[in-house]
Coordinates of C-alpha atoms in Angstrom, one line a residue:
C1 CA -6.5 -31.8 -19.7
V2 CA -10.3 -30.1 -18.8
N3 CA -13.4 -31.7 -17.1
M4 CA -12.0 -34.0 -15.2
S5 CA -11.2 -34.5 -11.8
E6 CA -7.8 -33.4 -9.8
E7 CA -6.4 -36.6 -10.1
E8 CA -7.5 -37.9 -13.5
N9 CA -5.9 -34.1 -14.6
F10 CA -2.6 -34.5 -12.8
V11 CA -2.2 -38.2 -14.1
S12 CA -3.8 -37.0 -18.0
C13 CA -0.9 -34.2 -18.4
Q14 CA 2.4 -36.6 -17.1
R15 CA 1.6 -38.6 -20.0
R16 CA 1.0 -35.9 -22.8
P17 CA 3.4 -35.8 -25.1
A18 CA 4.8 -31.8 -24.6
N19 CA 2.4 -29.9 -27.6
A20 CA 0.4 -32.1 -27.4
L21 CA -3.8 -31.5 -28.0
A22 CA -5.7 -31.6 -25.8
K23 CA -8.8 -34.1 -25.1
S24 CA -12.0 -31.4 -24.7
I25 CA -14.0 -33.0 -26.9
D26 CA -17.5 -35.2 -27.2
W27 CA -18.6 -36.1 -30.5
K28 CA -21.5 -33.7 -30.6
Q29 CA -19.1 -30.7 -30.4
G30 CA -17.0 -32.6 -33.2
L31 CA -20.0 -32.7 -35.4
I32 CA -20.9 -28.6 -34.2
I33 CA -17.5 -27.9 -35.3
A34 CA -17.6 -30.0 -38.5
M35 CA -21.3 -28.5 -39.6
G36 CA -19.8 -25.8 -41.7
V37 CA -19.5 -28.7 -44.2
P38 CA -22.4 -28.6 -45.7
I39 CA -22.5 -25.0 -46.8
L40 CA -19.7 -25.9 -48.9
I41 CA -22.9 -27.2 -51.4
L42 CA -23.4 -23.6 -51.8
P43 CA -20.5 -22.2 -53.9
S44 CA -20.2 -25.1 -56.6
L45 CA -24.4 -25.3 -57.5
Y46 CA -23.6 -23.0 -59.7
D47 CA -20.4 -24.3 -61.8
I48 CA -21.7 -28.1 -61.4
S49 CA -25.2 -27.6 -62.6
G50 CA -23.7 -25.0 -65.6
S51 CA -21.8 -28.1 -66.3
V52 CA -24.4 -31.4 -65.9
W53 CA -27.3 -29.5 -65.1
A54 CA -30.2 -31.3 -62.9
F55 CA -28.0 -34.6 -63.4
S56 CA -26.4 -32.6 -60.5
I57 CA -28.6 -33.9 -57.6
V58 CA -27.7 -37.4 -58.8
I59 CA -23.9 -36.5 -58.2
W60 CA -23.8 -34.5 -55.1
T61 CA -25.9 -37.6 -53.2
V62 CA -24.0 -40.0 -54.3
S63 CA -21.2 -38.2 -53.7
V64 CA -21.8 -38.3 -50.3
I65 CA -22.6 -41.8 -49.9
Q66 CA -19.3 -42.4 -51.9
G67 CA -18.3 -40.4 -48.4
F68 CA -19.6 -42.8 -46.0
L69 CA -17.4 -45.2 -47.9
Q70 CA -14.3 -43.7 -47.3
N71 CA -14.5 -42.0 -44.1
L72 CA -15.2 -45.3 -42.5
A73 CA -11.9 -46.2 -43.1
I74 CA -10.5 -43.1 -42.1
G75 CA -12.7 -43.1 -39.3
E76 CA -11.0 -47.0 -38.0
M77 CA -7.3 -45.4 -38.9
A78 CA -8.2 -41.6 -36.7
A79 CA -9.9 -43.2 -33.5
A80 CA -7.8 -46.2 -33.2
L81 CA -4.0 -43.6 -33.8
E82 CA -5.6 -41.0 -31.8
V83 CA -4.2 -38.7 -34.3
P84 CA -5.9 -35.4 -36.2
G85 CA -7.4 -37.3 -39.7
I86 CA -6.4 -37.8 -42.7
G87 CA -3.0 -36.2 -42.8
A88 CA -1.6 -37.3 -39.4
C89 CA -3.2 -41.0 -40.0
A90 CA -0.6 -41.7 -44.0
Q91 CA 2.5 -39.5 -41.9
R92 CA 2.0 -42.3 -39.4
V93 CA 0.9 -45.0 -41.7
F94 CA 3.7 -44.1 -44.4
N95 CA 6.5 -43.9 -42.2
D96 CA 8.3 -46.9 -41.9
P97 CA 12.1 -46.2 -40.8
K98 CA 13.2 -49.6 -40.6
K99 CA 11.9 -50.7 -44.4
Y100 CA 14.4 -47.1 -45.1
K101 CA 17.6 -47.6 -42.9
G102 CA 20.5 -46.5 -44.3
K103 CA 19.1 -44.6 -47.2
K104 CA 19.5 -40.9 -47.6
Y105 CA 16.0 -40.2 -47.8
N106 CA 12.8 -42.5 -45.9
L107 CA 10.3 -41.8 -48.5
G108 CA 7.7 -43.3 -47.0
K109 CA 8.0 -40.5 -44.7
F110 CA 7.7 -38.2 -47.6
I111 CA 4.6 -39.9 -49.3
G112 CA 2.8 -39.5 -45.9
A113 CA 4.5 -35.9 -46.3
F114 CA 2.9 -35.5 -49.1
A115 CA -0.9 -36.5 -48.0
A116 CA -1.0 -34.5 -45.3
W117 CA 0.3 -31.7 -47.6
S118 CA -2.5 -32.1 -50.1
Y119 CA -4.9 -32.8 -47.3
W120 CA -3.4 -28.9 -45.9
F121 CA -4.2 -27.5 -49.3
T122 CA -7.9 -29.3 -50.0
W123 CA -9.0 -27.1 -46.4
T124 CA -6.9 -23.8 -47.3
P125 CA -9.1 -22.3 -49.9
V126 CA -11.9 -22.4 -48.4
I127 CA -10.8 -19.2 -46.9
P128 CA -10.8 -17.3 -49.7
I129 CA -13.1 -18.9 -51.7
F130 CA -15.7 -18.3 -48.9
T131 CA -14.4 -14.6 -47.8
I132 CA -14.2 -13.1 -51.5
P133 CA -17.9 -14.4 -52.0
A134 CA -19.1 -12.9 -48.3
G135 CA -17.4 -9.5 -49.3
A136 CA -19.6 -9.6 -53.0
Y137 CA -23.3 -10.4 -51.3
L138 CA -22.5 -7.5 -48.6
Q139 CA -21.8 -5.2 -51.2
E140 CA -24.8 -6.1 -53.3
F141 CA -26.9 -5.4 -50.1
I142 CA -25.6 -2.7 -48.6
E143 CA -25.6 0.4 -50.8
P144 CA -22.0 2.4 -48.5
L145 CA -20.1 -0.7 -49.1
A146 CA -20.6 -0.7 -53.0
G147 CA -18.2 2.1 -54.0
V148 CA -15.6 0.0 -51.5
N149 CA -12.4 -1.1 -53.0
T150 CA -13.3 -4.6 -53.7
T151 CA -9.9 -6.4 -52.4
L152 CA -9.4 -4.1 -50.1
L153 CA -13.2 -4.9 -48.1
N154 CA -12.3 -8.4 -48.6
L155 CA -8.7 -8.5 -46.6
I156 CA -10.9 -6.6 -43.8
L157 CA -13.3 -8.9 -44.0
G158 CA -10.6 -11.2 -43.8
L159 CA -8.9 -10.1 -41.3
I160 CA -12.5 -9.3 -39.2
I161 CA -13.2 -13.0 -39.3
F162 CA -10.1 -14.8 -38.5
S163 CA -9.3 -12.7 -35.9
L164 CA -12.7 -14.4 -34.5
I165 CA -11.9 -17.4 -34.9
I166 CA -8.6 -17.0 -33.5
Y167 CA -9.7 -16.0 -30.4
C168 CA -12.7 -18.3 -30.2
G169 CA -9.9 -21.2 -31.5
S170 CA -7.2 -20.0 -28.8
K171 CA -9.7 -21.5 -26.3
G172 CA -9.5 -25.0 -27.6
L173 CA -11.5 -26.6 -29.6
S174 CA -14.5 -26.4 -26.9
G175 CA -14.5 -22.8 -27.8
G176 CA -14.7 -23.3 -31.5
A177 CA -18.0 -25.0 -30.5
K178 CA -18.9 -22.6 -28.4
L179 CA -19.4 -20.3 -32.4
G180 CA -19.7 -23.3 -34.7
L181 CA -23.3 -23.9 -32.2
V182 CA -23.9 -20.3 -32.5
L183 CA -23.2 -19.7 -36.1
A184 CA -25.2 -23.3 -36.5
A185 CA -27.9 -21.7 -34.8
I186 CA -28.1 -18.5 -37.2
T187 CA -27.4 -20.6 -40.7
I188 CA -28.6 -24.3 -40.8
I189 CA -32.3 -24.7 -39.9
P190 CA -33.2 -21.1 -42.0
L191 CA -31.0 -22.7 -44.8
V192 CA -33.0 -25.5 -44.6
V193 CA -36.2 -24.0 -44.2
V194 CA -35.3 -21.9 -47.2
V195 CA -34.7 -25.5 -48.9
L196 CA -38.1 -27.1 -47.9
I197 CA -40.7 -24.1 -48.4
P198 CA -41.0 -23.6 -52.1
F199 CA -42.0 -27.5 -52.3
F200 CA -45.0 -26.5 -50.4
N201 CA -45.6 -23.3 -52.0
G202 CA -46.0 -24.3 -55.8
G203 CA -42.4 -22.8 -56.8
F204 CA -40.2 -25.9 -57.3
Q205 CA -41.0 -27.9 -60.3
M206 CA -40.9 -31.1 -61.6
D207 CA -40.6 -30.4 -65.4
F208 CA -37.1 -28.4 -64.5
I209 CA -35.6 -31.5 -63.3
V210 CA -37.1 -33.6 -66.0
D211 CA -36.9 -30.9 -69.0
E212 CA -33.0 -29.8 -67.6
F213 CA -31.7 -33.6 -66.5
L214 CA -29.0 -33.2 -69.6
P215 CA -27.7 -30.7 -71.2
P216 CA -28.8 -31.2 -75.0
E217 CA -25.6 -31.4 -76.2
W218 CA -24.5 -33.9 -74.1
G219 CA -23.5 -37.6 -75.9
W220 CA -22.0 -39.2 -73.3
S221 CA -18.8 -39.3 -75.3
I222 CA -14.9 -40.0 -73.6
K223 CA -15.3 -36.3 -73.3
D224 CA -18.0 -36.7 -71.9
L225 CA -17.5 -39.3 -69.0
F226 CA -14.4 -37.3 -68.1
V227 CA -16.5 -33.6 -67.4
M228 CA -18.3 -36.0 -65.5
F229 CA -15.5 -37.4 -63.2
G230 CA -14.0 -34.3 -63.5
A231 CA -18.1 -33.0 -61.5
F232 CA -17.9 -35.5 -58.8
A233 CA -14.3 -34.4 -58.4
V234 CA -15.3 -30.7 -58.1
A235 CA -18.6 -32.4 -55.8
Q236 CA -16.5 -34.5 -53.3
W237 CA -14.6 -30.9 -52.5
S238 CA -18.0 -30.4 -50.3
A239 CA -19.8 -33.5 -50.6
C240 CA -16.9 -35.7 -48.8
A241 CA -15.3 -33.4 -46.8
W242 CA -17.1 -34.1 -43.0
E243 CA -14.8 -36.5 -42.8
S244 CA -13.1 -33.4 -40.8
T245 CA -14.9 -34.8 -37.7
A246 CA -11.7 -37.3 -38.0
T247 CA -9.6 -34.5 -38.2
Y248 CA -9.7 -33.5 -34.6
G249 CA -9.2 -37.4 -33.5
A250 CA -6.4 -37.0 -31.0
E251 CA -9.1 -34.4 -29.1
Y252 CA -12.1 -37.0 -28.8
K253 CA -11.8 -37.5 -25.1
D254 CA -12.5 -40.9 -25.7
P255 CA -12.1 -41.4 -29.7
G256 CA -12.8 -44.7 -29.9
K257 CA -16.9 -44.3 -29.2
N258 CA -17.0 -40.2 -29.6
L259 CA -15.0 -40.2 -33.6
P260 CA -16.8 -43.1 -34.9
K261 CA -20.5 -40.9 -33.7
A262 CA -19.3 -37.9 -34.6
L263 CA -18.2 -39.3 -38.0
I264 CA -22.2 -41.0 -38.8
S265 CA -23.8 -38.3 -37.4
C266 CA -22.5 -35.6 -39.5
G267 CA -22.7 -37.9 -42.3
L268 CA -26.2 -38.1 -42.0
V269 CA -26.4 -34.6 -42.0
C270 CA -24.9 -33.8 -45.4
L271 CA -27.1 -36.6 -46.8
L272 CA -30.3 -35.1 -46.2
I273 CA -28.8 -31.7 -46.9
Y274 CA -27.0 -32.0 -49.7
F275 CA -29.9 -33.7 -51.3
I276 CA -32.9 -31.3 -50.6
V277 CA -31.2 -28.3 -51.2
S278 CA -29.5 -29.8 -54.7
L279 CA -33.2 -30.8 -55.6
S280 CA -34.9 -27.4 -54.3
V281 CA -32.8 -25.3 -56.4
F282 CA -32.5 -26.5 -59.3
G283 CA -36.9 -27.7 -59.3
T284 CA -37.5 -23.6 -58.2
L285 CA -34.9 -21.7 -60.1
G286 CA -34.0 -24.1 -63.2
M287 CA -31.8 -23.6 -65.4
E288 CA -32.3 -20.1 -67.0
G289 CA -32.4 -18.9 -62.6
I290 CA -29.4 -20.7 -62.1
N291 CA -27.3 -18.9 -64.9
E292 CA -29.4 -15.5 -63.9
Y293 CA -28.2 -15.3 -60.0
G294 CA -24.8 -17.6 -60.1
Y295 CA -23.5 -18.2 -57.1
A296 CA -26.1 -16.0 -55.5
T297 CA -29.0 -19.4 -55.8
L298 CA -30.2 -19.2 -52.3
V299 CA -31.3 -15.1 -52.8
P300 CA -34.6 -16.1 -55.5
I301 CA -35.5 -18.4 -53.2
A302 CA -35.3 -16.6 -50.0
I303 CA -37.3 -14.1 -51.9
L304 CA -39.7 -16.5 -53.4
D305 CA -40.4 -17.6 -49.8
F306 CA -40.2 -14.4 -48.1
G307 CA -40.6 -11.5 -50.3
D308 CA -38.6 -7.9 -50.2
I309 CA -37.6 -9.1 -46.7
G310 CA -36.2 -13.0 -48.0
S311 CA -33.0 -11.2 -49.6
W312 CA -31.5 -9.7 -46.6
I313 CA -32.7 -13.8 -44.9
A314 CA -30.1 -15.0 -47.1
L315 CA -27.8 -12.2 -46.6
I316 CA -27.0 -13.8 -43.2
L317 CA -27.7 -17.0 -44.3
L318 CA -24.8 -17.1 -46.5
V319 CA -22.5 -14.8 -44.4
A320 CA -23.3 -16.5 -41.1
G321 CA -22.6 -19.4 -43.3
M322 CA -19.6 -18.7 -44.8
V323 CA -18.1 -17.9 -41.6
M324 CA -19.2 -20.8 -40.1
L325 CA -17.3 -23.0 -42.8
I326 CA -14.3 -20.9 -42.7
Q327 CA -14.1 -22.2 -38.8
T328 CA -14.2 -26.1 -39.8
A329 CA -11.7 -25.3 -42.7
F330 CA -9.6 -23.1 -40.2
L331 CA -10.0 -25.4 -37.3
G332 CA -9.0 -28.0 -39.4
S333 CA -6.4 -27.4 -41.7
S334 CA -4.3 -25.8 -38.8
R335 CA -4.4 -29.6 -36.6
T336 CA -3.2 -30.3 -39.9
L337 CA 0.1 -28.3 -40.0
H338 CA 0.5 -29.2 -36.2
C339 CA 0.9 -32.8 -36.5
M340 CA 3.0 -31.9 -40.0
A341 CA 5.6 -29.6 -38.2
Q342 CA 5.8 -32.9 -35.5
H343 CA 6.8 -35.3 -37.5
G344 CA 9.3 -32.6 -38.9
N345 CA 7.3 -32.2 -42.2
M346 CA 7.1 -28.5 -41.5
P347 CA 9.1 -25.8 -39.5
K348 CA 9.3 -26.7 -35.2
F349 CA 7.5 -23.8 -34.6
I350 CA 4.3 -24.7 -36.2
S351 CA 4.0 -27.4 -33.8
H352 CA 3.4 -24.9 -30.8
T353 CA 1.0 -24.7 -28.1
N354 CA -0.6 -22.0 -26.1
S355 CA -1.7 -22.6 -22.4
K356 CA -5.1 -24.0 -23.5
D357 CA -2.6 -27.0 -25.6
A358 CA -4.7 -25.2 -29.1
P359 CA -1.6 -25.1 -31.9
I360 CA -1.6 -21.3 -32.1
Y361 CA 1.8 -21.0 -34.5
A362 CA -0.1 -23.1 -37.1
M363 CA -3.3 -20.9 -36.9
A364 CA -1.0 -18.2 -37.8
F365 CA 0.0 -19.6 -39.8
Q366 CA -2.9 -20.3 -42.0
F367 CA -4.2 -16.6 -41.1
V368 CA -1.2 -15.4 -43.3
V369 CA -1.4 -18.2 -45.9
G370 CA -5.5 -17.1 -46.0
M371 CA -4.9 -13.1 -46.4
C372 CA -2.4 -13.9 -48.6
M373 CA -4.6 -15.6 -51.0
I374 CA -7.9 -13.7 -50.3
P375 CA -6.0 -11.3 -53.4
L376 CA -6.7 -13.5 -56.0
G377 CA -9.9 -12.8 -56.0
S378 CA -11.4 -16.1 -58.3
P379 CA -12.9 -18.7 -56.0
A380 CA -14.3 -20.9 -58.7
M381 CA -10.4 -21.2 -59.8
I382 CA -8.5 -21.7 -56.5
L383 CA -12.2 -24.5 -55.3
A384 CA -11.1 -26.2 -59.0
A385 CA -7.2 -26.6 -58.2
S386 CA -7.8 -27.6 -54.5
S387 CA -9.5 -30.8 -55.9
F388 CA -6.8 -32.3 -56.9
G389 CA -5.5 -32.3 -54.1
F390 CA -8.3 -33.1 -51.9
C391 CA -8.4 -36.3 -55.0
I392 CA -4.4 -37.3 -54.2
A393 CA -5.2 -36.7 -49.8
L394 CA -8.3 -39.8 -50.3
G395 CA -6.3 -42.2 -52.5
L396 CA -3.1 -42.1 -50.4
A397 CA -5.6 -42.0 -47.7
M398 CA -6.9 -45.2 -48.6
I399 CA -3.8 -46.7 -49.5
S400 CA -2.8 -45.6 -45.9
F401 CA -6.2 -47.9 -45.0
I402 CA -4.7 -51.0 -46.8
K403 CA -1.3 -51.0 -45.3
F404 CA -3.0 -50.2 -41.5
R405 CA -5.6 -53.5 -42.3
R406 CA -2.4 -55.5 -43.5
E407 CA 0.8 -54.7 -42.3
D408 CA 2.0 -56.8 -39.0
R409 CA 3.6 -54.1 -37.0
W410 CA 0.3 -52.4 -36.4
V411 CA -1.4 -55.7 -34.8
A412 CA -0.7 -54.3 -31.5
I413 CA -3.1 -51.1 -32.1
R414 CA -5.0 -52.7 -34.4
A415 CA -6.3 -55.3 -31.4
K416 CA -7.4 -52.1 -29.2
R417 CA -9.8 -50.9 -31.7
E418 CA -12.8 -50.0 -30.5
Y419 CA -14.7 -48.3 -33.6
V420 CA -14.0 -50.9 -36.3
A421 CA -15.1 -50.1 -40.3
P422 CA -17.7 -53.2 -41.6
R423 CA -16.1 -56.3 -42.9
G424 CA -14.6 -56.4 -46.2
W425 CA -14.1 -52.2 -45.8
Y426 CA -10.4 -53.5 -47.4
Y427 CA -11.6 -53.4 -50.2
V428 CA -13.8 -50.9 -50.4
A429 CA -10.7 -49.2 -50.2
W430 CA -8.6 -50.5 -52.8
A431 CA -12.0 -49.4 -55.6
I432 CA -12.4 -45.7 -53.4
M433 CA -7.9 -45.5 -54.3
I434 CA -8.6 -46.6 -57.7
Y435 CA -11.9 -44.4 -58.5
Q436 CA -9.3 -41.3 -56.8
F437 CA -6.3 -41.7 -58.7
F438 CA -7.6 -43.1 -62.5
F439 CA -11.0 -41.5 -62.8
L440 CA -11.6 -38.7 -60.7
I441 CA -7.9 -37.1 -61.0
P442 CA -7.8 -37.4 -65.5
G443 CA -11.6 -36.3 -64.7
C444 CA -10.7 -33.0 -62.8
A445 CA -8.5 -31.6 -64.9
V446 CA -10.6 -31.9 -68.0
Y447 CA -13.4 -30.3 -66.2
S448 CA -11.0 -27.8 -64.7
I449 CA -9.3 -27.4 -68.8
E450 CA -12.7 -26.7 -70.4
I451 CA -14.7 -24.5 -67.7
Y452 CA -11.7 -22.6 -66.4
G453 CA -8.9 -23.0 -68.6
F454 CA -5.5 -24.3 -67.9
Q455 CA -5.0 -21.8 -64.9
S456 CA -7.1 -23.6 -62.6
V457 CA -4.3 -27.0 -63.3
I458 CA -1.7 -25.2 -63.1
L459 CA -2.2 -23.3 -59.8
G460 CA -3.1 -26.8 -58.3
A461 CA 0.3 -28.8 -59.7
V462 CA 2.0 -25.4 -58.3
I463 CA 1.0 -25.0 -54.8
L464 CA 1.3 -29.1 -54.5
L465 CA 4.6 -29.6 -56.2
V466 CA 6.4 -26.8 -54.3
Y467 CA 6.2 -28.9 -51.1
V468 CA 8.7 -31.7 -52.4
P469 CA 11.7 -29.3 -51.9
I470 CA 10.9 -27.5 -49.3
W471 CA 10.2 -31.8 -47.4
F472 CA 14.3 -33.0 -49.1
I473 CA 15.2 -29.4 -47.4
L474 CA 13.7 -29.9 -43.7
H475 CA 15.1 -34.0 -43.8
R476 CA 18.6 -33.2 -45.4
N477 CA 20.3 -33.3 -42.4
D478 CA 17.7 -37.1 -41.1
D479 CA 20.1 -40.1 -40.1
P480 CA 19.9 -42.5 -42.6
N481 CA 20.6 -45.4 -39.8
D482 CA 17.4 -44.4 -37.4
E483 CA 15.3 -47.0 -36.5
T484 CA 13.2 -45.0 -34.8
E485 CA 9.5 -45.4 -34.8
E486 CA 8.2 -41.9 -34.5
D487 CA 4.8 -41.9 -32.4
Y488 CA 3.0 -39.0 -32.3
S489 CA -0.5 -40.1 -30.6
Q490 CA -1.8 -37.8 -28.3
G491 CA -1.8 -39.4 -24.5

């Protein structure tokens, strides 16, 4: 109930359900909050390049384009239902009380809840994944910190970052947008400048890409193909994550107009940045340079651009970018938790909001989980594990879109849509669903075992499957004859 006249404010607040999220942002603010997504490429540049060499440039670019195919479908559902993205859409669409009347458990509701949990698991590891490298960069460049215990430093850093994000986020998404705008100005523009300069000062060498396009041992065997699909699975964790603009579907002032604008504009920015960054890094460093600098690939490029001061420029870029991305992940995953609690798929207290209609309890829960994951200390393994969650969430999101387009119970909502994905997207959703379940998930397993060992597969499976008993415990007392259709639209 912000930016409204006194009369509009009163009417809107009267209609909005308890603990609903405030409609407080436009498409520009949604775009700014999601602008941490382009930074997601940084921790994966080294990993994917090490597996497929310069072919990684193709993987990054194609993955962003794939994002358009699936995100336009997600955007249609989120805008029409006015709920927070993948998790909420799946919970609404899969839940069909009439179909499961008389049965002990509503399995449709379970599938929707599992999709939301998988999506939550996709975003939650971003917090430790980026807090840990941020601490490593600080120890490398700030000498007095070199002797500090790494885990302790990371926990302190995490506490500072989370406190800042919770403080801004507690004021609603508009507060998060203000912090995001500052971080974007510090991060995105300088990042583009750093990776563009090698094209003009002679640092970029096309020979690196041509001569090292694929590893020498690459033979397009079955194993090589599954490693490639695994690289696509890990890349989509980053390159397709701009669907996070749809996670705020319930908080746009006019979702039918603002959500697609935010979605498409963020996708175009990601397409440009992912292509330019991957092309510049490989063409400037080559495989040898990437192996030498590991996850800090921006450091040698910044030094090449600006001399000794370049290392400090790279440090500021990386740390500010990581804080920006952690904010994107933190706000998005807390919305998913809030919606799950509203549907009864997480403990009810998590659905409570503060006086600014921000999901403060979900944010607090997210804070605790993030702090517990930081001591794991292996961001690459955590990333690979969470990629399984994203594949499952996206596959189930496509099934949700197919059901939303076909089932009669959504006719009235479909008729009121202001934004509709292009014609034929029903079949695109089928193709993406098959691609996720039958190509990317097996590929991700092969890739993870090849690069990190069985640990990442086991970690992903444990975190995903631990929700199964939680859900059945939460719903053990449900009335099997209840046909009430839950409606958590925001206003």
